Amino acid sequence: MSGARFSKIYTSDLRVPAREVLLSNGERIRLYDTSGPYTDPAATTDVTRGLPARREEWILARGDVTGYDGRPVQPVDDGRPSAAARDEHAWRGAARRPLRAAGAPVTQLAYARRGEVTREMEFVAVREGVTPEFVRDEVVAGRAIIPANVNHPESEPMIIGRNFLVKINANIGNSAVTSSVEEEVEKMTWATRWGADTIMDLSTGRDIHTTREWIIRNSPVPVGTVPLYQALEKVGGVAADLSWEVYRDTLIEQCEQGVDYMTVHAGVRLAYVPLTARRKTGIVSRGGSIMAAWCLAHHRESFLYEHFADMCEIFAAYDVAFSLGDGLRPGSIADANDEAQFAELRTLGELTAIAREHAVQTMVEGPGHVPMHKIKENVDLQRDLCDDAPFYTLGPLVTDIAPGYDHITSGIGAAMIGWYGTAMLCYVTPKEHLGLPDRDDVKTGVITYKIAAHAADLAKGHHLAQAWDDALSDARFEFRWEDQFDLSLDPDTARSFHDETLPAAPAKTAHFCSMCGPKFCSMKISHDVRRYADEHGLSDSEALTAGMSEMSAQFRDQGGTVYLPLADT
Amino acid sequence: MSGARFSKIYTSDLRVPAREVLLSNGERIRLYDTSGPYTDPAATTDVTRGLPARREEWILARGDVTGYDGRPVQPVDDGRPSAAARDEHAWRGAARRPLRAAGAPVTQLAYARRGEVTREMEFVAVREGVTPEFVRDEVVAGRAIIPANVNHPESEPMIIGRNFLVKINANIGNSAVTSSVEEEVEKMTWATRWGADTIMDLSTGRDIHTTREWIIRNSPVPVGTVPLYQALEKVGGVAADLSWEVYRDTLIEQCEQGVDYMTVHAGVRLAYVPLTARRKTGIVSRGGSIMAAWCLAHHRESFLYEHFADMCEIFAAYDVAFSLGDGLRPGSIADANDEAQFAELRTLGELTAIAREHAVQTMVEGPGHVPMHKIKENVDLQRDLCDDAPFYTLGPLVTDIAPGYDHITSGIGAAMIGWYGTAMLCYVTPKEHLGLPDRDDVKTGVITYKIAAHAADLAKGHHLAQAWDDALSDARFEFRWEDQFDLSLDPDTARSFHDETLPAAPAKTAHFCSMCGPKFCSMKISHDVRRYADEHGLSDSEALTAGMSEMSAQFRDQGGTVYLPLADT
C-alpha cells in the first residue's frame, strides 16, 4: 500500500520537481524535493555518466559565455605522482569544455541588477511559492543567492536567503585516513534523497579532483568546496609554501569543474591570529588554522585578503558564489562571541561589500559552538556588518559535553539560529569530533537538520511549513496511520517504530496506539467533543456551553462511556 | 584503563553522592549523580528487597509523623478479580507501616516557613553547590520544591526550581498492550543511571499497584504518578463512573506507597471543554480527556476542581507535591497557546495559591507542542499566573513532521524552555506517538534531555555547568581522548564512535583524529600559536602583534611547517 502513495511530479514548463504525497482521504500535499532524478521512476540514471545538463540550454541561450579549452588536469590535482596512477577512478562520463563569461559578469546578481528574471529565478520562484520578481529583488538586495556555476548545468536551481525556506547543507568528502570515491558519491545521493539542499565536498586526501568530478557530474544540488584544502595538498601539506599563484590555479580548476560556491577564509588577517592565543580551544577551523599558520610563517597579511578583488573577478566569470569562511569561529562554549570571532566578522562585512561591487553572489559563514543566550547576537551582528548577506552557520552546538550526540547539541542551536534569520544550516552528524560519518550518520544528520530548518520556517511563519505540520496533525487526529508515516520526514523509521509494538496490519487502521491502548485514547474523546459540537451546529464556546446540558444527556444515552467505536472520518 | 577512571563518591555526613571523573592530567571533576546505590561497587542491591531507607531516620527524628495500619491492598488495585491472581509478581521485599502527619503538615514547605533547614534541604544544598539557607528560602517562596513523601525514605533528596540545575523526568510504565513489571523496574534503574532526576510511572494496564510498589521500593529518585489512570481502572475504564470517592481512595493508596508527586488534572473545568472542539487535535492529554469526558457525561464541574482543598489536606499529611496537570495542552503546532490552554493555566494559578495555603509543595505542568516563537510566552505567563511555582514541561515539540525523531523535535523546545526558566523537563523518546519506549529509547530520551537541561544551565550561567564544558573542551584541545570520552554524557557511545574509524589503541593518544587526519589538524596549529605566546610572555594582543615579526622567523626556523610533533602538555 505504501509504495504508490508518493509520486515525483514536475510543475511548470521548467519541470520544477516536487514530492507529492497522496493521502488516504484524497488530499494531496506537495513537498520540496532535493533528490533529483534518482527518485524519478521515469528517469534513467547512471553515476558513471552523470546527470543530464538541464541548465545548459538556459545558460547558452543568454549568449554571454564562451567555451574554451580550460586548464589541463594534472596528476598533482589528485595528489598523484603521475597520470597513470589515476586511472583506477578516472571520470569517463560527460566531459564538456568549460564555459566562462565572454565579457561582463554572468552572475545571477548581475542579471537581477539589470532587471532580468532568469530561468533559474523562475525555477526557484515555483519551488518556493513566490513570484519571480520577489526572487529577483531579493537577489538584487544581496539578501539571497542562487548558487549556479555555468559549469554545473546538472543542478536544479535553489535559493539561499532569509526570506525563503531555510536550507541545509551536508558535508561529505574523504580524508587521508578513510573512505573512497564511490562512498562519497553514494553519500551525496543519499544526503539529497533525505533533503540536503547543497553538498560540500571537503575531501582532504588523495583523488580530490577526481572525487569532486564524480560528485559534481552527479549532483542535482549545488556543490561547495574549500579550495584551500586542495591548494595545501598541492604544496605537500606545508602551509608556509602556499601562495596566491597555487591558490588561484586551484580556484580556476574548481570553477571549470563546476563548483557552485567556495569557502574562502579571507577574513583571517595577520593581526587577528594573536587574539586566539588565550582561547580555550584556539583555532578549530581547518582553513582558518592553515591561513593563521601562513601568516605566522611569513609575518605577512593573508594573501587571500590581499587578493580578494582578484578572486571576485574570477568568480564573476563563472558565477561562483563566495561563502566567506569564519576561520576564527569558536571551538568551544567558552570561546563563543569573543574578540577574535567578531574581529573576523567585521572583515567579512568589508569583503561582502567588495564582492558585491564585482557582482559576485556572497554568503557569510558563522559558528560553531555558542551557548543559547549568545546565539542571537551572532545573527544580529552579521546582518548589521554584512548588510543582510545570507548567513550560513555550522550548528551551533549549544554544549560540548555530548560527543556522539552532536547532531542534537547542534540541532538545538541550528533551529534557533534559523529562526533568528540564518539562511542555511550546515549539518553536524553524530560522528562530529569523533570520526567521519558513514551512510547512517549522514541520514541522521540530514534528518536532524531538516527538523531544525523546518522548525525555523514554522517559527518564521512560513505558510508552506505550517501546511505540512497541519496535514500531519490532521492525519494523527484522524488515526490515518499510513498518512502520518508518509508525511513524516522519515517514513521508514516512523513505520518501523510503530510496527515494533503493534506489528499487525489492522493496527495501522486502529483508532488507538500502543502508548495508551484502546481504553485510554484521548483522541477518541476529542472526537466525541467535536461530534457533539458539529451535530448541534455549535460554533463558538458560549453556544457550546449553553448546549452542554443537552449534550450531557445524549452522551450518557449513548452508553455513558467515551470509548465508543468511532466512525471512519 | 577506562573502568577505574570513574568513582562513586559521597560528601558530607549526609553522604551526598557524586560521580567523580579522574582525568589523565591529575584533575578531578565531580558530576551530579542520580544513579543511586546501583553504581556504587561497595553497595549490594537486590531489587526483590528494595533500597535502604536512607531518609527514615531523618523523618522519624522530626517526631511529627505516626505509623498506622494503612489502607488494605485490594485485588482491584491491580485490576485483578481476586488476590490469588496477583501472586506471580507480588512484592515480597520491605513492607513498612505507612507514616502520616500526626498533626500539622509535614511538608518541606511547612518546615521552611518555620525557618527550619531540614536534612533534605542540606542534602540538596550540597548537591547543587549552594547554601542550605538559599534552598530553604527558595522553598519558602514556592519557587522550588523538594518532592519527598515520608513513605519513600529510599529516595535521595533533589530540588526542582528555576534557580537550581534544570532537572529531567523519564516516563516509564506498562500499558494494556505491552511490557511487564520486570521491564519497568529495569527501565527505572537504567533511566536514573543515565541521569533521570525523577521517574513517572504512567502504567495503565494490569498490576498498576504492584508495578508501582516495585518501582518505588527500588527508586533512588522521586517517583511521580497520574492517579487518575489507576482510578479509571478501578471503575472499569468508564470515565462517567469516576467519583471523588474512588479518586480519593486511590490518592490514599498512592500516598501510603510513597509516591512523591502526583499529576492532578484539576484545571480541566467544564466550561473549558467546548474551547477544544475547534482544535486541530482536540485534547491529547489522557488525564485531560478523561476529565473532559466526565464533565460532558455529568454536565457538572470537575470533581477534582471541587475537591481540590480536600486533596491538599491529604498531600500535606504525607508531603506529596502537586504537579498540576495541563490536561488541555496543545497536541499540535496549530493548537499552541490557544484559548483552551491558557484558560486552564489561569485556573492552575488559582490552584497553586490554594495548595500553598495548605503548605503543599506545587509545580505546574506545561506543553506539549509549541513552535519556537511561541515558547517564551508560555514561561512568562506561567510565572505570572502561578506566582513563580516551578514549571514542568513536556518538550515542547517544535514541529510535528518528524515522528520517530520526537526526542529531537522536543529536545529543541526543551532546551529553549529550560533556558527561559522551566525547572524540570519531561523527556520524550524516539517512540513518542508511535509506541512504548524500550530500553534503548529510554537511554536516548534521557541523554537528549540531559543535553537540553545542561544547555539551559549553561545559558542561565550556572557555574557548575560551565566548568563541565570547560573540562571537556580542555581535554579536546589537548588531545586527551580518554578524558574526552569519560567527560561525555555517554562515554560508551563516544568511545565506540571514535573506534569505528580509528580503532587502534595508539589513536586514542594521537594528536589528531580521523576527521582531518594528521596533516590538517587545526588544533595543532593553535598549540603553536599559544606556545609562541607563552615563550614570549605575550599576554595581550598588541604585544603579540608587535612580537610577531620575531615569531615569524622562529616559526620558519623550526621547519616552516605547522605540523610539528607536539610535546605532551
Coordinates of C-alpha atoms in Angstrom, one line a residue, chain B residues 149-530:
Chain B
N149 CA 7.0 11.6 50.5
V150 CA 7.6 10.4 54.1
N151 CA 6.7 6.9 52.7
H152 CA 9.5 6.9 50.2
P153 CA 12.5 7.0 52.5
E154 CA 14.7 5.3 49.9
S155 CA 14.9 8.5 47.8
E156 CA 17.9 10.8 47.6
P157 CA 16.6 14.3 48.0
M158 CA 16.6 16.6 44.9
I159 CA 15.1 20.0 44.2
I160 CA 13.1 21.4 41.3
G161 CA 13.2 25.1 40.8
R162 CA 14.4 27.7 38.3
N163 CA 17.3 28.8 40.4
F164 CA 18.8 25.3 40.6
L165 CA 20.1 22.9 37.9
V166 CA 17.4 22.1 35.4
K167 CA 16.0 18.6 36.0
I168 CA 14.6 15.9 33.8
N169 CA 12.0 13.3 34.2
A170 CA 11.7 10.0 32.5
N171 CA 8.3 8.4 32.0
I172 CA 8.0 4.6 32.3
G173 CA 5.1 2.3 32.8
N174 CA 3.3 -0.5 31.2
S175 CA 0.1 -0.3 29.2
A176 CA -2.7 -2.6 28.3
V177 CA -0.8 -3.6 25.2
T178 CA 2.7 -4.3 26.3
S179 CA 5.5 -4.7 28.9
S180 CA 6.0 -6.3 32.3
V181 CA 6.9 -5.4 35.9
E182 CA 10.5 -6.5 35.5
E183 CA 10.9 -4.4 32.4
E184 CA 9.6 -1.3 34.1
V185 CA 11.9 -1.7 37.1
E186 CA 14.8 -2.2 34.8
K187 CA 13.8 1.0 32.8
M188 CA 13.8 2.9 36.1
T189 CA 17.4 1.9 37.1
W190 CA 18.5 2.4 33.5
A191 CA 17.0 5.9 33.2
T192 CA 18.5 7.0 36.5
R193 CA 21.8 5.6 35.6
W194 CA 21.9 8.0 32.6
G195 CA 20.7 10.9 34.5
A196 CA 16.9 11.0 35.1
D197 CA 16.2 13.2 38.1
T198 CA 12.7 11.8 38.7
I199 CA 10.6 8.9 37.3
M200 CA 7.0 8.9 36.4
D201 CA 5.2 5.6 36.5
L202 CA 2.4 6.0 33.9
S203 CA 1.2 2.4 33.9
T204 CA -2.3 1.9 32.6
G205 CA -2.7 -1.8 32.3
R206 CA -2.9 -4.5 35.0
D207 CA -0.7 -4.7 38.1
I208 CA -0.6 -1.0 38.5
H209 CA -0.2 -1.2 42.3
T210 CA 2.3 -3.9 42.2
T211 CA 4.4 -2.4 39.5
R212 CA 4.5 0.9 41.4
E213 CA 5.5 -0.9 44.6
W214 CA 8.5 -2.4 42.9
I215 CA 9.5 0.9 41.3
I216 CA 9.2 3.0 44.5
R217 CA 11.0 0.5 46.7
N218 CA 13.9 0.5 44.3
S219 CA 13.9 4.1 43.2
P220 CA 16.7 6.4 44.4
V221 CA 14.8 9.3 42.8
P222 CA 11.4 10.8 43.5
V223 CA 8.5 8.9 41.8
G224 CA 5.5 10.7 40.2
T225 CA 2.2 9.3 39.0
V226 CA -1.1 10.3 37.5
P227 CA -3.6 8.8 40.0
L228 CA -6.5 9.3 37.6
Y229 CA -5.2 6.4 35.4
Q230 CA -5.5 3.9 38.3
A231 CA -8.8 5.4 39.4
L232 CA -10.2 4.8 35.9
E233 CA -9.1 1.2 36.0
K234 CA -11.0 0.8 39.3
V235 CA -14.2 1.8 37.6
G236 CA -13.7 -0.5 34.6
G237 CA -12.5 2.2 32.3
V238 CA -15.8 4.1 32.3
A239 CA -15.0 7.8 32.8
A240 CA -18.5 8.7 33.7
D241 CA -18.3 6.3 36.7
L242 CA -15.4 8.1 38.3
S243 CA -16.1 9.8 41.6
W244 CA -14.3 11.8 44.2
E245 CA -14.6 8.7 46.5
V246 CA -12.8 6.3 44.2
Y247 CA -10.2 9.0 43.3
R248 CA -9.6 9.8 47.0
D249 CA -9.2 6.1 47.7
T250 CA -6.5 6.0 45.0
L251 CA -4.7 9.0 46.4
I252 CA -4.5 7.5 49.8
E253 CA -3.3 4.2 48.3
Q254 CA -0.5 6.0 46.5
C255 CA 0.4 8.4 49.3
E256 CA 0.9 5.4 51.5
Q257 CA 3.0 3.7 48.9
G258 CA 5.4 6.6 48.7
V259 CA 4.6 8.5 45.5
D260 CA 6.4 11.8 45.8
Y261 CA 4.4 13.9 43.4
M262 CA 1.1 13.4 41.6
T263 CA -0.2 14.9 38.4
V264 CA -3.7 16.2 39.1
H265 CA -5.8 17.5 36.2
A266 CA -7.9 19.8 38.3
G267 CA -7.7 22.6 35.8
V268 CA -9.9 20.9 33.2
R269 CA -13.1 22.7 34.1
L270 CA -16.5 22.1 32.5
A271 CA -16.5 25.5 30.8
Y272 CA -13.2 24.9 29.0
V273 CA -14.1 21.6 27.3
P274 CA -16.0 23.4 24.4
L275 CA -13.0 25.5 23.8
T276 CA -11.3 22.4 22.4
A277 CA -14.0 21.5 19.9
R278 CA -12.5 23.5 17.0
R279 CA -8.9 22.5 17.7
K280 CA -6.9 20.6 15.1
T281 CA -6.1 17.9 17.6
G282 CA -8.6 18.3 20.4
I283 CA -7.5 17.1 23.8
V284 CA -4.3 15.0 23.8
S285 CA -3.7 14.6 27.5
R286 CA -5.1 11.3 28.7
G287 CA -5.9 12.8 32.1
G288 CA -7.4 15.8 30.5
S289 CA -9.6 13.8 28.1
I290 CA -10.8 11.6 31.0
M291 CA -11.9 14.6 33.0
A292 CA -13.4 16.2 29.9
A293 CA -15.4 13.1 29.3
W294 CA -16.6 13.1 32.9
C295 CA -17.7 16.7 32.7
L296 CA -19.5 16.1 29.5
A297 CA -21.2 13.0 30.8
H298 CA -22.5 14.7 34.0
H299 CA -22.6 18.3 32.8
R300 CA -21.0 19.1 36.1
E301 CA -17.9 20.9 37.3
S302 CA -14.9 18.7 37.6
F303 CA -14.8 16.8 40.9
L304 CA -11.1 17.4 41.0
Y305 CA -11.6 21.1 40.9
E306 CA -14.3 21.0 43.5
H307 CA -12.3 18.7 45.9
F308 CA -9.0 20.4 45.5
A309 CA -8.8 21.6 49.1
D310 CA -9.6 18.1 50.3
M311 CA -6.6 16.8 48.2
C312 CA -4.4 19.5 49.7
E313 CA -5.2 18.2 53.2
I314 CA -4.2 14.7 52.2
F315 CA -1.0 15.7 50.4
A316 CA 0.1 17.8 53.4
A317 CA -0.1 14.8 55.6
Y318 CA 2.5 12.8 53.5
D319 CA 4.4 15.6 51.8
V320 CA 3.2 14.7 48.4
A321 CA 3.7 17.5 45.9
F322 CA 1.2 18.6 43.3
S323 CA 2.1 18.5 39.7
L324 CA -0.8 20.5 38.3
G325 CA -1.6 18.8 35.0
D326 CA -2.1 20.6 31.8
G327 CA -5.0 18.5 30.5
L328 CA -5.8 21.0 27.8
R329 CA -2.2 21.3 26.5
P330 CA -1.9 21.6 22.7
G331 CA -1.4 18.4 20.7
S332 CA -0.1 20.1 17.6
I333 CA 1.7 23.2 16.4
A334 CA -1.6 24.6 15.2
D335 CA -3.2 24.5 18.6
A336 CA -0.3 26.1 20.6
N337 CA -1.0 28.9 23.0
D338 CA -4.8 28.9 22.3
E339 CA -7.7 29.9 24.5
A340 CA -8.3 26.4 26.0
Q341 CA -4.6 26.1 27.0
F342 CA -4.4 29.5 28.7
A343 CA -7.8 29.3 30.3
E344 CA -6.6 26.2 32.1
L345 CA -3.3 27.8 33.0
R346 CA -5.2 30.6 34.8
T347 CA -7.0 28.0 36.8
L348 CA -3.7 26.3 37.7
G349 CA -2.6 29.6 39.1
E350 CA -5.6 29.7 41.4
L351 CA -5.0 26.2 42.5
T352 CA -1.3 26.9 43.2
A353 CA -2.4 29.6 45.6
I354 CA -4.8 27.2 47.3
A355 CA -2.1 24.5 47.6
R356 CA 0.3 26.9 49.2
E357 CA -2.3 27.9 51.7
H358 CA -2.2 24.3 52.8
A359 CA 1.6 24.2 52.8
V360 CA 1.6 21.7 49.9
Q361 CA 4.5 21.9 47.5
T362 CA 3.4 22.6 44.0
M363 CA 4.7 22.6 40.5
V364 CA 2.8 23.3 37.3
E365 CA 2.9 21.3 34.0
G366 CA 3.2 22.8 30.6
P367 CA 3.1 21.9 26.9
G368 CA 3.5 19.9 24.6
H369 CA 3.6 21.1 21.0
V370 CA 4.7 24.7 20.5
P371 CA 6.6 26.4 17.7
M372 CA 9.7 28.2 18.8
H373 CA 8.3 31.7 18.6
K374 CA 5.5 30.8 21.0
I375 CA 7.6 29.1 23.7
K376 CA 8.7 32.1 25.8
E377 CA 5.1 33.3 26.2
N378 CA 4.3 30.0 28.0
V379 CA 7.0 30.5 30.6
D380 CA 6.3 34.2 31.1
L381 CA 2.6 33.6 31.5
Q382 CA 3.1 30.6 33.8
R383 CA 5.4 32.6 36.1
D384 CA 3.0 35.4 36.2
L385 CA -0.2 33.4 36.8
C386 CA 1.3 30.8 39.1
D387 CA 3.5 33.1 41.2
D388 CA 6.8 31.5 40.1
A389 CA 5.8 28.0 41.0
P390 CA 8.3 25.6 39.2
F391 CA 7.3 24.9 35.6
Y392 CA 7.5 21.3 34.4
T393 CA 7.1 20.9 30.7
L394 CA 6.8 18.1 28.2
G395 CA 9.2 19.1 25.5
P396 CA 7.7 21.1 23.7
L397 CA 8.0 19.6 20.3
V398 CA 8.7 22.5 17.9
T399 CA 7.4 20.7 14.8
D400 CA 5.1 17.7 14.2
I401 CA 6.6 16.4 10.9
A402 CA 9.2 14.0 12.4
P403 CA 7.6 11.1 14.1
G404 CA 10.5 8.7 15.0
Y405 CA 12.7 11.7 15.9
D406 CA 10.5 13.4 18.5
H407 CA 13.2 13.3 21.1
I408 CA 14.9 15.8 18.8
T409 CA 11.9 17.9 17.8
S410 CA 11.1 18.2 21.5
G411 CA 14.7 18.4 22.7
I412 CA 15.0 21.7 20.8
G413 CA 11.9 23.1 22.6
A414 CA 13.1 21.7 25.9
A415 CA 16.4 23.4 25.8
M416 CA 14.8 26.7 25.0
I417 CA 12.1 26.5 27.6
G418 CA 14.7 25.4 30.1
W419 CA 16.7 28.5 29.3
Y420 CA 13.6 30.6 29.7
G421 CA 13.0 29.3 33.2
T422 CA 11.4 25.9 33.2
A423 CA 12.6 23.9 36.2
M424 CA 12.1 20.3 35.0
L425 CA 11.8 18.8 31.5
C426 CA 9.8 15.7 30.9
Y427 CA 11.6 13.6 28.4
V428 CA 10.3 12.4 25.0
T429 CA 11.7 9.3 23.4
P430 CA 12.1 8.4 19.7
K431 CA 9.0 6.2 20.1
E432 CA 6.7 9.1 21.1
H433 CA 3.4 9.0 19.0
L434 CA 4.4 5.6 17.7
G435 CA 4.8 3.1 20.5
L436 CA 6.2 2.4 24.0
P437 CA 9.9 3.1 24.6
D438 CA 12.2 0.1 25.1
R439 CA 15.5 0.3 27.0
D440 CA 17.4 1.9 24.2
D441 CA 14.7 4.5 23.6
V442 CA 14.8 5.4 27.3
K443 CA 18.5 6.0 27.2
T444 CA 18.2 8.1 24.0
G445 CA 15.4 10.1 25.6
V446 CA 17.4 10.7 28.8
I447 CA 20.6 11.7 27.1
T448 CA 18.8 14.0 24.8
Y449 CA 17.1 15.7 27.7
K450 CA 20.3 15.9 29.7
I451 CA 21.7 17.8 26.7
A452 CA 18.7 20.1 26.8
A453 CA 18.8 20.6 30.5
H454 CA 22.6 21.2 30.5
A455 CA 22.4 23.6 27.6
A456 CA 19.8 25.5 29.6
D457 CA 22.0 25.6 32.6
L458 CA 24.8 27.0 30.5
A459 CA 22.6 29.7 29.0
K460 CA 21.5 30.6 32.5
G461 CA 25.1 31.0 33.5
H462 CA 25.3 28.1 36.0
H463 CA 29.0 27.9 37.1
L464 CA 28.9 24.1 37.6
A465 CA 27.6 23.7 34.0
Q466 CA 30.3 25.9 32.5
A467 CA 33.0 24.0 34.4
W468 CA 31.9 20.7 32.9
D469 CA 32.0 22.1 29.3
D470 CA 35.4 23.7 30.0
A471 CA 36.8 20.4 31.3
L472 CA 35.7 18.7 28.1
S473 CA 36.9 21.5 25.8
D474 CA 40.4 21.4 27.5
A475 CA 40.6 17.6 27.0
R476 CA 39.6 18.0 23.4
F477 CA 42.2 20.8 22.8
E478 CA 44.9 18.8 24.5
F479 CA 44.0 15.5 22.7
R480 CA 43.3 13.7 25.9
W481 CA 40.9 11.4 24.1
E482 CA 40.1 9.1 27.1
D483 CA 39.3 12.2 29.2
Q484 CA 37.0 13.5 26.5
F485 CA 35.2 10.2 26.4
D486 CA 34.9 10.0 30.2
L487 CA 33.6 13.5 30.5
S488 CA 30.8 12.8 27.9
L489 CA 27.2 12.3 28.8
D490 CA 27.6 8.9 27.2
P491 CA 31.2 7.7 27.3
D492 CA 30.3 4.3 25.8
T493 CA 28.9 5.8 22.6
A494 CA 31.7 8.5 22.3
R495 CA 34.4 5.8 22.6
S496 CA 32.7 3.4 20.2
F497 CA 32.2 6.1 17.5
H498 CA 35.8 7.1 17.7
D499 CA 37.0 3.4 17.5
E500 CA 34.9 2.8 14.4
T501 CA 37.2 4.9 12.3
L502 CA 40.4 4.7 14.3
P503 CA 40.3 1.5 16.3
A504 CA 43.9 1.2 17.1
A505 CA 44.9 1.9 20.7
P506 CA 47.6 4.4 19.7
A507 CA 44.8 6.5 18.1
K508 CA 43.5 7.3 21.5
T509 CA 46.6 9.1 22.3
A510 CA 47.1 10.6 18.8
H511 CA 47.3 14.3 18.4
F512 CA 44.8 14.2 15.5
C513 CA 41.6 12.4 14.7
S514 CA 40.0 10.8 11.6
M515 CA 38.1 13.9 10.5
C516 CA 41.1 15.7 9.2
G517 CA 43.9 13.3 9.6
P518 CA 47.4 14.2 10.8
K519 CA 48.2 16.9 8.2
F520 CA 45.1 19.1 8.6
C521 CA 44.8 19.4 12.3
S522 CA 43.8 22.9 13.3
M523 CA 44.2 22.2 17.0
K524 CA 48.0 21.6 16.4
I525 CA 48.3 25.0 14.8
S526 CA 46.5 26.6 17.7
H527 CA 49.0 25.0 20.0
D528 CA 51.8 26.6 18.0
V529 CA 50.2 30.0 18.4
R530 CA 49.8 29.5 22.1

